[in-house]
Coordinates of C-alpha atoms in Angstrom, one line a residue:
M1 CA -42.1 -179.4 -107.4
N2 CA -42.8 -183.1 -108.0
N3 CA -45.2 -184.1 -110.8
E4 CA -48.2 -184.5 -108.5
I5 CA -47.8 -181.1 -106.9
Q6 CA -47.1 -179.5 -110.3
S7 CA -50.1 -181.0 -111.9
E8 CA -52.4 -179.7 -109.0
F9 CA -50.6 -176.3 -109.2
N10 CA -51.3 -176.0 -112.9
R11 CA -55.0 -176.3 -112.4
L12 CA -55.2 -173.3 -109.9
T13 CA -56.3 -169.8 -110.7
L14 CA -53.7 -167.1 -110.7
I15 CA -54.6 -165.8 -107.2
Q16 CA -54.6 -169.4 -105.8
K17 CA -51.1 -169.9 -107.3
Q18 CA -50.0 -166.7 -105.6
A19 CA -51.2 -168.1 -102.2
V20 CA -49.6 -171.5 -102.8
D21 CA -46.3 -169.8 -103.8
W22 CA -46.2 -167.7 -100.7
D23 CA -43.0 -168.4 -98.8
K24 CA -42.0 -166.4 -95.8
G25 CA -43.8 -163.7 -93.8
P26 CA -47.4 -163.3 -92.6
L27 CA -50.3 -163.6 -95.0
V28 CA -54.1 -163.5 -94.7
V29 CA -55.9 -165.5 -97.3
I30 CA -59.5 -164.3 -97.4
A31 CA -61.3 -167.4 -98.7
G32 CA -65.0 -167.2 -99.4
P33 CA -67.3 -170.2 -99.5
G34 CA -66.4 -172.7 -102.2
S35 CA -63.2 -170.9 -103.1
G36 CA -60.9 -174.0 -102.9
K37 CA -59.2 -172.8 -99.7
T38 CA -58.5 -176.4 -98.5
K39 CA -56.7 -177.1 -101.8
V40 CA -54.7 -174.0 -101.4
L41 CA -53.7 -174.7 -97.8
T42 CA -52.8 -178.3 -98.4
L43 CA -50.9 -177.6 -101.6
R44 CA -48.8 -174.9 -100.0
I45 CA -47.9 -177.2 -97.1
A46 CA -47.1 -180.0 -99.6
R47 CA -44.9 -177.7 -101.6
L48 CA -43.0 -176.5 -98.5
L49 CA -42.4 -180.1 -97.4
E50 CA -41.4 -181.3 -100.9
Q51 CA -38.9 -178.4 -101.5
S52 CA -37.2 -179.0 -98.1
M53 CA -36.6 -182.7 -98.1
E54 CA -33.1 -182.3 -96.7
E55 CA -34.3 -180.1 -93.8
S56 CA -35.4 -181.3 -90.4
Y57 CA -37.9 -178.6 -89.4
R58 CA -41.6 -179.4 -89.1
I59 CA -44.7 -177.6 -90.3
L60 CA -47.6 -176.9 -87.9
G61 CA -51.2 -176.8 -89.4
L62 CA -54.0 -175.9 -87.0
T63 CA -57.7 -176.6 -87.8
F64 CA -61.0 -176.5 -85.9
T65 CA -62.2 -180.0 -86.5
N66 CA -60.5 -183.4 -86.6
K67 CA -62.4 -184.2 -89.8
A68 CA -60.8 -181.2 -91.6
A69 CA -57.3 -182.2 -90.3
D70 CA -57.8 -185.8 -91.4
E71 CA -58.9 -184.8 -94.9
M72 CA -56.0 -182.3 -95.3
R73 CA -53.5 -184.9 -94.0
A74 CA -54.8 -187.5 -96.5
R75 CA -54.5 -185.0 -99.4
I76 CA -50.9 -184.0 -98.4
K77 CA -50.0 -187.7 -98.2
E78 CA -51.1 -188.2 -101.8
L79 CA -48.8 -185.3 -102.9
V80 CA -45.7 -185.9 -100.8
T81 CA -44.3 -189.2 -99.4
D82 CA -42.4 -189.9 -96.2
V83 CA -43.2 -186.6 -94.4
D84 CA -45.2 -188.0 -91.4
N85 CA -42.5 -187.0 -89.0
R86 CA -42.3 -183.4 -90.4
L87 CA -45.9 -182.4 -90.2
F88 CA -48.3 -181.8 -87.3
L89 CA -51.8 -181.3 -88.6
G90 CA -54.6 -181.2 -86.1
T91 CA -56.9 -179.1 -84.0
F92 CA -55.9 -176.3 -81.6
H93 CA -56.8 -178.7 -78.8
S94 CA -54.8 -181.7 -80.1
F95 CA -51.7 -179.4 -80.5
C96 CA -52.1 -178.1 -77.0
A97 CA -52.5 -181.6 -75.7
E98 CA -49.2 -182.6 -77.3
V99 CA -47.4 -179.5 -75.8
L100 CA -48.8 -180.2 -72.3
R101 CA -47.9 -183.9 -72.5
N102 CA -44.3 -182.8 -73.1
H103 CA -44.0 -179.7 -70.9
G104 CA -47.2 -179.5 -68.8
S105 CA -45.4 -180.2 -65.5
H106 CA -44.2 -176.6 -65.5
V107 CA -47.8 -175.5 -65.1
G108 CA -49.0 -178.3 -62.8
V109 CA -50.2 -180.7 -65.5
N110 CA -49.1 -184.3 -65.4
P111 CA -48.5 -185.9 -68.8
D112 CA -51.1 -188.7 -68.3
F113 CA -54.0 -186.1 -67.9
T114 CA -57.5 -186.9 -68.8
I115 CA -59.5 -184.7 -71.2
Y116 CA -63.1 -184.1 -70.1
S117 CA -65.0 -183.5 -73.4
D118 CA -68.5 -184.2 -72.1
T119 CA -70.4 -181.2 -70.5
K120 CA -72.1 -183.8 -68.2
D121 CA -68.8 -184.6 -66.5
L122 CA -67.9 -180.9 -66.1
N123 CA -71.4 -180.0 -64.7
E124 CA -71.0 -182.8 -62.2
I125 CA -67.7 -181.3 -61.0
L126 CA -69.3 -177.8 -60.7
T127 CA -72.3 -179.2 -58.8
E128 CA -70.0 -181.0 -56.4
V129 CA -67.8 -177.9 -55.9
K130 CA -70.8 -175.6 -55.4
S131 CA -72.6 -177.9 -53.0
R132 CA -69.5 -178.3 -50.8
L133 CA -68.8 -174.5 -50.7
E134 CA -72.5 -173.8 -49.7
K135 CA -72.3 -176.6 -47.1
D136 CA -69.2 -175.1 -45.6
N137 CA -70.8 -171.6 -45.6
I138 CA -68.0 -170.2 -47.8
I139 CA -70.6 -169.0 -50.3
E140 CA -74.3 -168.2 -50.0
P141 CA -76.8 -170.1 -52.1
I142 CA -77.2 -168.5 -55.6
G143 CA -80.0 -168.8 -58.1
V144 CA -77.6 -169.6 -61.0
T145 CA -77.5 -173.3 -61.7
N146 CA -75.9 -173.3 -65.1
L147 CA -72.4 -172.3 -64.1
L148 CA -70.4 -173.9 -66.9
P149 CA -70.9 -171.1 -69.5
I150 CA -69.6 -168.6 -66.9
I151 CA -66.5 -170.8 -66.2
Q152 CA -65.9 -171.2 -69.9
Y153 CA -66.2 -167.5 -70.5
L154 CA -63.5 -166.8 -67.8
Q155 CA -61.2 -169.4 -69.3
R156 CA -61.7 -168.2 -72.9
N157 CA -60.8 -164.7 -71.7
L158 CA -57.7 -165.9 -69.8
L159 CA -58.9 -164.8 -66.4
E160 CA -57.0 -166.9 -63.9
P161 CA -58.6 -168.2 -60.6
N162 CA -58.0 -165.8 -57.7
Q163 CA -58.3 -162.9 -60.1
S164 CA -61.0 -160.3 -59.0
L165 CA -64.2 -160.3 -61.1
N166 CA -65.3 -156.8 -59.9
T167 CA -65.6 -155.4 -63.4
L168 CA -67.5 -158.4 -64.7
I169 CA -70.1 -159.3 -62.0
K170 CA -71.7 -156.5 -60.1
N171 CA -73.8 -158.6 -57.8
T172 CA -71.6 -159.1 -54.7
N173 CA -73.0 -162.6 -53.6
L174 CA -72.8 -163.9 -57.2
R175 CA -69.3 -162.6 -57.7
N176 CA -68.1 -164.1 -54.4
A177 CA -69.6 -167.4 -55.3
V178 CA -68.2 -167.5 -58.9
E179 CA -64.7 -166.5 -57.7
H180 CA -64.7 -169.4 -55.1
I181 CA -66.3 -171.9 -57.5
Y182 CA -63.7 -171.1 -60.2
V183 CA -60.8 -171.6 -57.8
D184 CA -62.2 -174.9 -56.6
Y185 CA -63.1 -176.0 -60.1
W186 CA -59.5 -175.7 -61.2
E187 CA -58.3 -177.4 -58.0
K188 CA -60.7 -180.3 -58.6
L189 CA -59.5 -180.7 -62.2
K190 CA -55.9 -180.7 -60.8
E191 CA -56.8 -183.3 -58.2
L192 CA -58.4 -185.5 -61.0
N193 CA -55.4 -184.7 -63.3
A194 CA -57.9 -183.6 -65.9
L195 CA -58.4 -180.7 -68.3
D196 CA -61.4 -179.4 -70.2
F197 CA -61.2 -178.0 -73.7
D198 CA -60.8 -174.4 -72.6
S199 CA -58.1 -175.2 -70.0
L200 CA -56.1 -177.1 -72.6
I201 CA -55.7 -173.7 -74.4
F202 CA -55.4 -171.7 -71.2
K203 CA -52.6 -173.9 -69.7
T204 CA -50.7 -173.9 -73.0
Y205 CA -50.9 -170.1 -73.1
M206 CA -49.7 -169.9 -69.5
L207 CA -46.8 -172.3 -70.3
F208 CA -45.6 -170.3 -73.3
K209 CA -46.0 -167.0 -71.4
K210 CA -44.3 -168.1 -68.1
F211 CA -41.6 -170.2 -69.8
P212 CA -40.5 -168.4 -73.0
F213 CA -37.8 -171.0 -73.6
I214 CA -40.5 -173.6 -74.3
A215 CA -42.2 -171.3 -76.8
K216 CA -38.8 -170.7 -78.4
H217 CA -38.4 -174.5 -78.7
Y218 CA -41.6 -174.8 -80.6
R219 CA -40.8 -171.8 -82.8
T220 CA -37.6 -173.6 -83.8
I221 CA -39.4 -176.9 -84.5
Y222 CA -42.2 -175.2 -86.4
P223 CA -40.8 -172.3 -88.6
Y224 CA -44.0 -172.4 -90.7
I225 CA -47.5 -172.2 -89.1
S226 CA -50.8 -172.4 -91.1
I227 CA -54.2 -171.8 -89.5
D228 CA -57.5 -172.7 -91.1
E229 CA -60.8 -170.9 -90.3
F230 CA -58.8 -168.2 -88.4
Q231 CA -62.0 -166.1 -88.0
D232 CA -63.3 -168.6 -85.5
T233 CA -60.4 -168.2 -83.1
N234 CA -61.3 -166.9 -79.7
F235 CA -59.3 -164.6 -77.5
A236 CA -57.4 -167.4 -75.7
Q237 CA -56.5 -169.2 -78.9
Y238 CA -55.2 -166.1 -80.5
Q239 CA -53.2 -165.1 -77.4
M240 CA -51.7 -168.6 -77.3
I241 CA -50.5 -168.2 -80.9
K242 CA -49.0 -164.8 -80.0
Q243 CA -47.2 -166.2 -77.1
L244 CA -45.9 -169.1 -79.3
T245 CA -44.7 -166.8 -82.1
K246 CA -43.7 -163.6 -80.1
D247 CA -42.0 -161.1 -82.4
K248 CA -39.3 -163.5 -83.4
H249 CA -41.4 -165.5 -85.8
N250 CA -44.0 -164.4 -88.3
N251 CA -44.3 -167.1 -90.9
L252 CA -48.0 -167.3 -90.3
F253 CA -50.2 -168.3 -93.1
I254 CA -53.9 -167.9 -92.1
V255 CA -57.0 -168.7 -94.1
A256 CA -60.2 -167.0 -93.1
D257 CA -63.4 -165.4 -94.1
D258 CA -65.0 -162.7 -91.9
D259 CA -68.3 -163.3 -93.7
Q260 CA -68.4 -166.8 -92.2
L261 CA -67.7 -165.9 -88.6
I262 CA -70.6 -167.5 -86.6
Y263 CA -69.0 -168.3 -83.3
Q264 CA -69.3 -165.0 -81.4
W265 CA -70.8 -167.0 -78.5
N266 CA -67.5 -168.9 -78.3
G267 CA -65.4 -165.7 -78.2
A268 CA -64.7 -165.3 -81.9
S269 CA -64.7 -161.6 -83.0
H270 CA -65.1 -159.8 -86.3
K271 CA -62.2 -157.6 -85.2
R272 CA -59.7 -160.6 -85.0
L273 CA -58.6 -160.4 -88.7
Q274 CA -57.9 -156.7 -88.5
E275 CA -56.1 -157.3 -85.2
F276 CA -53.9 -160.0 -86.8
K277 CA -53.1 -157.8 -89.8
E278 CA -52.0 -155.0 -87.4
D279 CA -50.1 -157.3 -85.0
Y280 CA -48.1 -159.0 -87.6
G281 CA -48.1 -156.5 -90.5
A282 CA -49.6 -159.2 -92.7
D283 CA -50.3 -158.9 -96.4
L284 CA -53.8 -159.9 -97.7
I285 CA -55.1 -161.6 -100.8
Q286 CA -58.7 -162.7 -101.5
L287 CA -59.9 -165.8 -103.2
T288 CA -63.1 -164.5 -104.8
D289 CA -64.0 -167.3 -107.2
N290 CA -66.8 -169.6 -106.0
F291 CA -66.6 -173.1 -107.5
R292 CA -69.5 -174.6 -105.6
C293 CA -72.7 -172.6 -105.9
P294 CA -74.9 -171.8 -109.0
S295 CA -74.6 -168.2 -110.0
I296 CA -78.1 -167.2 -108.8
V297 CA -77.2 -168.4 -105.3
V298 CA -73.9 -166.5 -105.4
E299 CA -75.9 -163.4 -106.4
V300 CA -78.3 -163.6 -103.5
A301 CA -75.5 -164.4 -101.1
N302 CA -73.6 -161.2 -102.2
N303 CA -76.9 -159.2 -101.9
L304 CA -77.3 -160.4 -98.3
I305 CA -73.9 -160.1 -96.9
K306 CA -73.2 -156.6 -98.2
H307 CA -75.7 -155.3 -95.5
N308 CA -73.1 -156.1 -92.8
K309 CA -71.1 -153.1 -91.9
G310 CA -68.3 -154.8 -89.9
R311 CA -66.7 -156.5 -92.9
L312 CA -63.1 -156.0 -94.0
N313 CA -62.5 -152.9 -96.1
S314 CA -62.1 -153.2 -99.9
K315 CA -63.6 -156.7 -99.8
E316 CA -64.7 -157.9 -103.3
P317 CA -68.0 -159.8 -103.9
I318 CA -67.6 -163.5 -104.5
R319 CA -67.8 -164.5 -108.1
A320 CA -69.6 -167.6 -109.6
T321 CA -67.5 -169.8 -111.9
K322 CA -69.8 -172.8 -112.4
D323 CA -70.9 -173.2 -116.0
V324 CA -74.3 -174.8 -115.6
E325 CA -77.7 -174.5 -117.2
E326 CA -79.8 -172.9 -114.5
N327 CA -83.6 -173.2 -114.3
S328 CA -86.4 -172.2 -112.0
D329 CA -85.6 -175.1 -109.6
V330 CA -82.2 -173.7 -108.7
L331 CA -83.6 -171.1 -106.3
R332 CA -87.1 -171.5 -104.9
L333 CA -88.9 -169.5 -102.3
E334 CA -92.0 -171.2 -100.8
S335 CA -94.4 -169.7 -98.3
F336 CA -97.0 -171.4 -96.1
Y337 CA -99.8 -170.6 -93.6
T338 CA -98.5 -172.7 -90.7
F339 CA -95.2 -174.3 -89.8
E340 CA -96.8 -177.7 -90.0
D341 CA -97.6 -177.0 -93.7
E342 CA -94.0 -175.9 -94.2
V343 CA -92.7 -179.2 -92.8
E344 CA -95.2 -181.3 -94.7
W345 CA -94.2 -179.7 -98.0
I346 CA -90.4 -180.0 -97.4
V347 CA -90.8 -183.7 -96.6
N348 CA -92.9 -184.4 -99.6
D349 CA -90.6 -182.4 -101.9
I350 CA -87.5 -184.4 -100.7
K351 CA -89.4 -187.7 -101.2
E352 CA -90.2 -186.7 -104.8
R353 CA -86.7 -185.6 -105.5
K354 CA -85.1 -188.7 -103.9
A355 CA -87.5 -190.9 -106.0
A356 CA -86.5 -189.2 -109.2
N357 CA -82.8 -188.4 -108.7
Q358 CA -79.8 -190.7 -109.1
E359 CA -77.8 -192.2 -106.2
G360 CA -75.0 -190.1 -104.8
T361 CA -77.2 -187.0 -104.4
S362 CA -77.0 -185.3 -101.0
Y363 CA -79.8 -183.4 -99.2
S364 CA -79.7 -181.2 -96.2
V365 CA -82.4 -179.4 -94.2
I366 CA -80.9 -176.4 -92.3
A367 CA -82.6 -174.3 -89.5
R368 CA -81.6 -171.7 -87.0
S369 CA -82.8 -173.8 -84.1
N370 CA -83.0 -177.4 -83.1
K371 CA -86.7 -177.0 -82.3
L372 CA -87.6 -176.4 -85.9
L373 CA -85.2 -179.0 -87.1
N374 CA -86.6 -181.7 -84.9
A375 CA -90.0 -181.3 -86.5
V376 CA -88.6 -182.0 -89.9
Y377 CA -86.5 -184.9 -88.6
E378 CA -89.5 -186.6 -87.0
K379 CA -91.7 -186.1 -90.1
L380 CA -89.0 -187.5 -92.4
K381 CA -88.5 -190.4 -90.0
S382 CA -92.3 -191.2 -89.9
N383 CA -92.3 -191.1 -93.7
E384 CA -89.5 -193.7 -93.7
V385 CA -87.0 -191.3 -95.3
P386 CA -83.4 -192.1 -94.1
V387 CA -82.5 -189.1 -91.9
V388 CA -80.0 -188.1 -89.3
I389 CA -79.5 -185.1 -87.1
S390 CA -75.8 -184.2 -87.3
K391 CA -74.2 -183.5 -83.9
R392 CA -71.0 -184.0 -82.1
K393 CA -71.1 -187.1 -79.9
N394 CA -68.4 -187.2 -77.2
E395 CA -69.0 -190.7 -75.8
F396 CA -69.7 -194.1 -77.3
E397 CA -73.3 -195.2 -76.7
S398 CA -73.2 -198.8 -77.7
P399 CA -72.6 -200.9 -74.5
L400 CA -69.7 -202.9 -76.0
L401 CA -67.7 -199.9 -77.2
Y402 CA -68.7 -197.9 -74.1
W403 CA -67.2 -200.8 -72.0
M404 CA -64.0 -200.8 -74.1
H405 CA -63.5 -197.1 -73.7
S406 CA -64.3 -197.2 -69.9
L407 CA -62.0 -200.2 -69.4
L408 CA -59.1 -198.3 -71.1
R409 CA -59.8 -195.3 -68.9
L410 CA -59.7 -197.6 -65.8
A411 CA -56.4 -199.1 -67.0
N412 CA -55.0 -195.5 -67.1
K413 CA -56.4 -194.6 -63.7
R414 CA -56.5 -197.8 -61.7
N415 CA -58.2 -196.3 -58.6
D416 CA -61.0 -194.4 -60.2
T417 CA -64.3 -195.6 -58.9
R418 CA -66.3 -193.8 -61.5
Y419 CA -64.6 -195.7 -64.4
L420 CA -64.9 -198.9 -62.4
N421 CA -68.7 -198.4 -62.1
E422 CA -68.9 -197.7 -65.9
V423 CA -66.9 -200.9 -66.7
V424 CA -69.0 -203.1 -64.4
S425 CA -72.4 -201.8 -65.5
S426 CA -71.7 -202.0 -69.2
F427 CA -70.1 -205.4 -68.9
E428 CA -73.1 -206.8 -66.9
F429 CA -75.4 -205.4 -69.6
F430 CA -73.9 -207.3 -72.6
T431 CA -72.7 -210.4 -70.8
K432 CA -75.5 -210.9 -68.3
F433 CA -72.8 -211.9 -65.7
H434 CA -73.6 -210.5 -62.2
I435 CA -70.7 -208.6 -60.6
D436 CA -70.5 -207.3 -57.0
I437 CA -68.7 -204.0 -57.3
E438 CA -68.2 -203.6 -53.6
E439 CA -66.4 -206.9 -53.6
I440 CA -64.0 -205.6 -56.3
I441 CA -63.4 -202.4 -54.3
A442 CA -62.8 -204.3 -51.0
W443 CA -60.5 -206.9 -52.7
S444 CA -58.5 -204.1 -54.4
D445 CA -58.2 -201.8 -51.5
S446 CA -56.9 -204.6 -49.3
R447 CA -54.0 -205.0 -51.7
D448 CA -52.7 -202.2 -53.9
G449 CA -55.9 -200.3 -54.8
D450 CA -55.8 -201.5 -58.4
Y451 CA -59.5 -201.8 -59.5
L452 CA -58.5 -203.0 -63.0
K453 CA -56.8 -206.0 -61.4
G454 CA -59.8 -206.4 -59.1
F455 CA -62.1 -206.5 -62.1
Y456 CA -60.0 -209.0 -63.9
N457 CA -59.8 -211.2 -60.8
C458 CA -63.6 -211.0 -60.5
I459 CA -64.4 -212.1 -64.1
T460 CA -61.9 -215.0 -64.3
P461 CA -64.3 -217.6 -62.9
F462 CA -66.9 -216.8 -65.5
D463 CA -67.3 -218.7 -68.8
I464 CA -65.0 -216.5 -70.8
E465 CA -62.6 -217.6 -73.5
K466 CA -59.1 -218.2 -72.0
Q467 CA -57.4 -216.4 -74.9
F468 CA -59.3 -213.2 -74.1
L469 CA -58.5 -213.5 -70.4
E470 CA -54.9 -214.1 -71.2
T471 CA -54.6 -210.9 -73.3
F472 CA -56.5 -209.0 -70.6
R473 CA -54.0 -210.1 -68.0
L474 CA -50.8 -209.6 -70.0
D475 CA -51.6 -206.8 -72.3
L476 CA -53.8 -204.6 -70.1
V477 CA -53.4 -205.5 -66.4
E478 CA -49.7 -206.0 -66.7
G479 CA -49.4 -203.3 -69.4
K480 CA -47.6 -205.2 -72.1
S481 CA -49.5 -203.7 -75.0
F482 CA -52.8 -202.0 -74.8
I483 CA -53.0 -201.9 -78.6
D484 CA -52.8 -205.7 -78.8
F485 CA -55.4 -205.8 -76.1
I486 CA -57.7 -203.6 -78.2
E487 CA -57.3 -205.8 -81.3
Q488 CA -57.9 -209.0 -79.4
S489 CA -60.9 -207.6 -77.5
M490 CA -62.6 -206.3 -80.6
N491 CA -62.5 -209.9 -81.9
W492 CA -64.0 -211.1 -78.7
L493 CA -66.7 -208.4 -78.7
E494 CA -67.7 -209.3 -82.3
K495 CA -68.7 -212.7 -81.1
R496 CA -71.0 -211.2 -78.4
I497 CA -72.8 -208.7 -80.7
D498 CA -75.4 -211.3 -81.7
N499 CA -76.7 -211.3 -78.1
T500 CA -77.9 -207.7 -78.4
D501 CA -81.1 -206.4 -80.0
E502 CA -81.3 -205.1 -83.5
E503 CA -81.2 -201.4 -82.5
L504 CA -78.1 -201.8 -80.3
K505 CA -76.5 -203.9 -83.0
L506 CA -77.0 -201.1 -85.6
L507 CA -75.6 -198.6 -83.1
Y508 CA -72.6 -200.8 -82.6
D509 CA -72.0 -201.2 -86.3
E510 CA -72.0 -197.4 -86.8
E511 CA -69.7 -196.7 -83.8
R512 CA -67.4 -199.6 -84.8
E513 CA -66.9 -197.7 -88.1
V514 CA -66.0 -194.6 -86.1
W515 CA -63.6 -196.6 -84.0
N516 CA -61.9 -198.1 -87.0
Q517 CA -61.6 -194.7 -88.6
F518 CA -60.1 -193.3 -85.4
M519 CA -57.6 -196.2 -85.2
G520 CA -56.6 -195.6 -88.9
N521 CA -55.9 -191.9 -88.2
F522 CA -54.1 -192.8 -85.0
Y523 CA -51.8 -195.2 -86.7
Y524 CA -51.2 -192.7 -89.5
K525 CA -50.4 -189.9 -87.0
Y526 CA -48.1 -191.9 -84.7
G527 CA -46.8 -194.7 -87.0
N528 CA -44.5 -197.1 -85.2
T529 CA -43.7 -194.5 -82.5
P530 CA -44.3 -196.0 -79.0
V531 CA -47.4 -194.3 -77.5
T532 CA -48.6 -194.4 -73.9
L533 CA -52.2 -195.3 -73.0
S534 CA -52.8 -191.8 -71.7
T535 CA -51.8 -190.3 -75.1
F536 CA -54.1 -192.7 -76.9
L537 CA -57.0 -191.8 -74.6
Q538 CA -56.3 -188.1 -75.0
E539 CA -56.6 -188.5 -78.8
L540 CA -59.8 -190.6 -78.4
D541 CA -61.3 -188.0 -76.1
L542 CA -60.7 -185.2 -78.6
S543 CA -62.4 -187.2 -81.3
S544 CA -66.2 -187.1 -82.1
K545 CA -67.9 -190.5 -81.8
Q546 CA -70.5 -189.6 -84.4
K547 CA -70.4 -191.4 -87.8
E548 CA -70.4 -189.2 -90.9
P549 CA -73.7 -190.1 -92.6
D550 CA -73.7 -191.6 -96.1
L551 CA -75.5 -189.9 -99.0
S552 CA -78.6 -191.9 -98.6
Y553 CA -79.5 -190.0 -95.5
V554 CA -81.0 -186.5 -95.4
Q555 CA -78.9 -184.5 -93.0
C556 CA -80.8 -182.2 -90.6
L557 CA -78.4 -179.5 -89.4
T558 CA -78.3 -176.3 -87.4
I559 CA -76.4 -173.5 -89.2
H560 CA -73.4 -174.1 -87.0
S561 CA -73.3 -177.8 -87.8
A562 CA -73.6 -177.1 -91.5
K563 CA -70.5 -174.9 -91.7
G564 CA -67.7 -176.5 -93.8
K565 CA -70.1 -178.9 -95.6
E566 CA -71.8 -178.8 -99.0
F567 CA -74.9 -180.5 -100.4
N568 CA -76.6 -180.9 -103.8
H569 CA -79.9 -179.8 -102.4
V570 CA -80.2 -177.4 -99.5
Y571 CA -83.5 -176.5 -97.7
L572 CA -83.3 -173.5 -95.3
L573 CA -86.5 -173.3 -93.3
G574 CA -88.0 -170.9 -90.7
L575 CA -87.0 -167.7 -92.5
V576 CA -89.1 -165.4 -90.3
E577 CA -88.4 -162.6 -87.9
D578 CA -87.7 -164.0 -84.3
E579 CA -86.3 -167.2 -85.8
L580 CA -83.7 -166.1 -88.4
P581 CA -82.8 -163.5 -87.2
S582 CA -83.6 -164.7 -83.6
Y583 CA -85.7 -162.8 -81.1
M584 CA -82.7 -162.3 -78.8
S585 CA -80.6 -160.8 -81.6
K586 CA -83.4 -158.4 -82.6
K587 CA -83.5 -157.1 -79.0
K588 CA -79.9 -155.9 -79.4
G589 CA -80.9 -153.6 -82.3
N590 CA -81.0 -153.6 -86.1
N591 CA -77.3 -152.6 -86.4
S592 CA -76.0 -154.8 -83.6
L593 CA -73.2 -157.3 -83.8
E594 CA -75.8 -160.0 -83.0
I595 CA -77.9 -159.2 -86.1
E596 CA -74.7 -159.2 -88.2
E597 CA -73.9 -162.6 -86.9
E598 CA -77.4 -163.9 -87.8
R599 CA -76.9 -162.5 -91.3
R600 CA -73.5 -164.3 -91.6
G601 CA -75.3 -167.5 -90.4
C602 CA -77.8 -167.1 -93.2
F603 CA -75.0 -166.5 -95.6
V604 CA -73.2 -169.7 -94.5
A605 CA -76.4 -171.7 -94.8
I606 CA -77.3 -170.7 -98.4
T607 CA -73.7 -171.1 -99.6
R608 CA -73.7 -174.8 -98.8
T609 CA -75.6 -175.2 -102.1
V610 CA -74.2 -177.2 -105.0
E611 CA -77.3 -177.5 -107.2
T612 CA -80.5 -176.1 -105.7
L613 CA -81.5 -173.9 -102.8
T614 CA -85.0 -173.9 -101.3
L615 CA -86.0 -171.1 -98.9
T616 CA -89.2 -171.5 -96.9
F617 CA -91.2 -169.6 -94.3
S618 CA -94.7 -169.6 -92.8
E619 CA -97.2 -167.0 -91.4
R620 CA -97.6 -168.8 -88.1
Y621 CA -95.4 -170.7 -85.8
N622 CA -96.8 -172.3 -82.6
G623 CA -99.9 -170.1 -83.0
W624 CA -97.9 -166.9 -83.3
S625 CA -98.0 -164.7 -86.4
K626 CA -94.5 -164.0 -87.9
E627 CA -93.2 -161.6 -90.5
P628 CA -90.9 -162.9 -93.3
S629 CA -87.3 -162.5 -92.4
R630 CA -85.6 -159.3 -93.4
F631 CA -82.9 -161.4 -94.9
L632 CA -85.3 -162.6 -97.7
K633 CA -85.7 -158.9 -98.8
E634 CA -82.0 -158.2 -98.4
M635 CA -81.3 -161.2 -100.7
G636 CA -83.7 -159.8 -103.2
V637 CA -85.9 -162.9 -103.4
L638 CA -88.9 -161.2 -101.6
K639 CA -90.2 -157.7 -102.5

């Protein structure tokens, strides 16, 4: 090991060292909250890379978020130099996008495909498909309007179009409609040369299954595979991995925690870890030390989660390691008469703490539902406390960056009227130039159907800097260098930002930071390798457009959004029956999988804590009386 890796290795616990030293064969690392699992994962990858400098093989690391992949990549870069071309570290979707760029033609996917990440786009396709089928009397009208979750379920369970759904949908009319809509949905995506998130996984699975030589090719390239947050894999993701590895390759190193599985709705299963152990004959080690939470928080977390019956056998409780002086403020339980009182108290308490505490202290308010969360958000906002609701944002919202993104999409698909409309409307908004879109379409269609060229031709008479128009023509329309065009255009856009109002200017500044961060990660990932515009757009479409808030902001998060994060001060509100656990999960029964998932959600929420945890509940919500959550009693904080 080099000095940097050895130094990091020496600071590990014995069980962490055992994981980092793991060489060949399948291993499950059960990593509880705050157990240093990212350090273990990155240090092992760095060790493998550093000890095989003369080798040409690559290492594959799969995560569930780009943020996690970026952080891990940065850590590895600090430990090992010159390994960019030997490491793929990204999400399942980014890996599948790369595979399909190279080999997707075998399953009907052209390499310049578009990724539809926004549910609005997918719902528009489904609405169009459904309307046409009804109009042609191929299906009868059905009451179901929200079809996307059904299509997603079919794809996540690897059910191909034209496959009978007899066992899934009993209603004949609905089954007939869904079967036809599913077929036409895939056909429409193919016509658009587009994929959604689920079909990225599905098509890659199909590719590996139908063309084993391609899976063998990737097994040869990637003799070591690491997977983070494995408990969150759905059926399609796991089957894709099995098709990739087959029985020829089992150097799988997975990090997981069945107590933090909160994505059953997305197809994750509490049985997946046991299934992996049996499928691969994997060994198992557990990282029990918690380096994040105060001991009292670890204690109540253990009290809570032991009530779940579907946990792995022989699992040990997590163990607190923080040597801190604990006081009555570390864990607080507060009760109120109404939810309004609860919100008022939380806001005032945060204001007092922020006034007294030093800078660099983080705060989060966590709730089971957005409805409760929004009430706190609005109250904090009205009290002029910096606050943000964390969410994934798939599209830029500032007109200038929205225009840039749409323009690049149009450059990639020159005859797409939707992208042309987006380009024209956003351009008109921030330049105030009037453009006749029908004139562009007519001019383009009479020549070669190139709407990008038509748009360029339309704006040349306007009072626009000649340098910008020249880079537009050479670098984008003629395709010399879209990267150079982006750099030149950003300079041009900066000059126009003063013409927008303050709110849009602030939004632009935030999204410009996101853009700059994306570009930095993109350059790091691809270096000097020539990259096509379609590849650039695929990477951009897979990235969230939401800026990570700085510490001055209170973060309002749902439990799902809070996963993977930590905060000095955590407030978990709405701890009543019908909220946490939810009414729908209670209907499934006290020992149901749904109740166990709610309990895991509560476990995840409270273990985000670094310094203090505040639990709150009220007697009345929206005029309805509520009982305190069973989880408070299970934690041992309420008698």
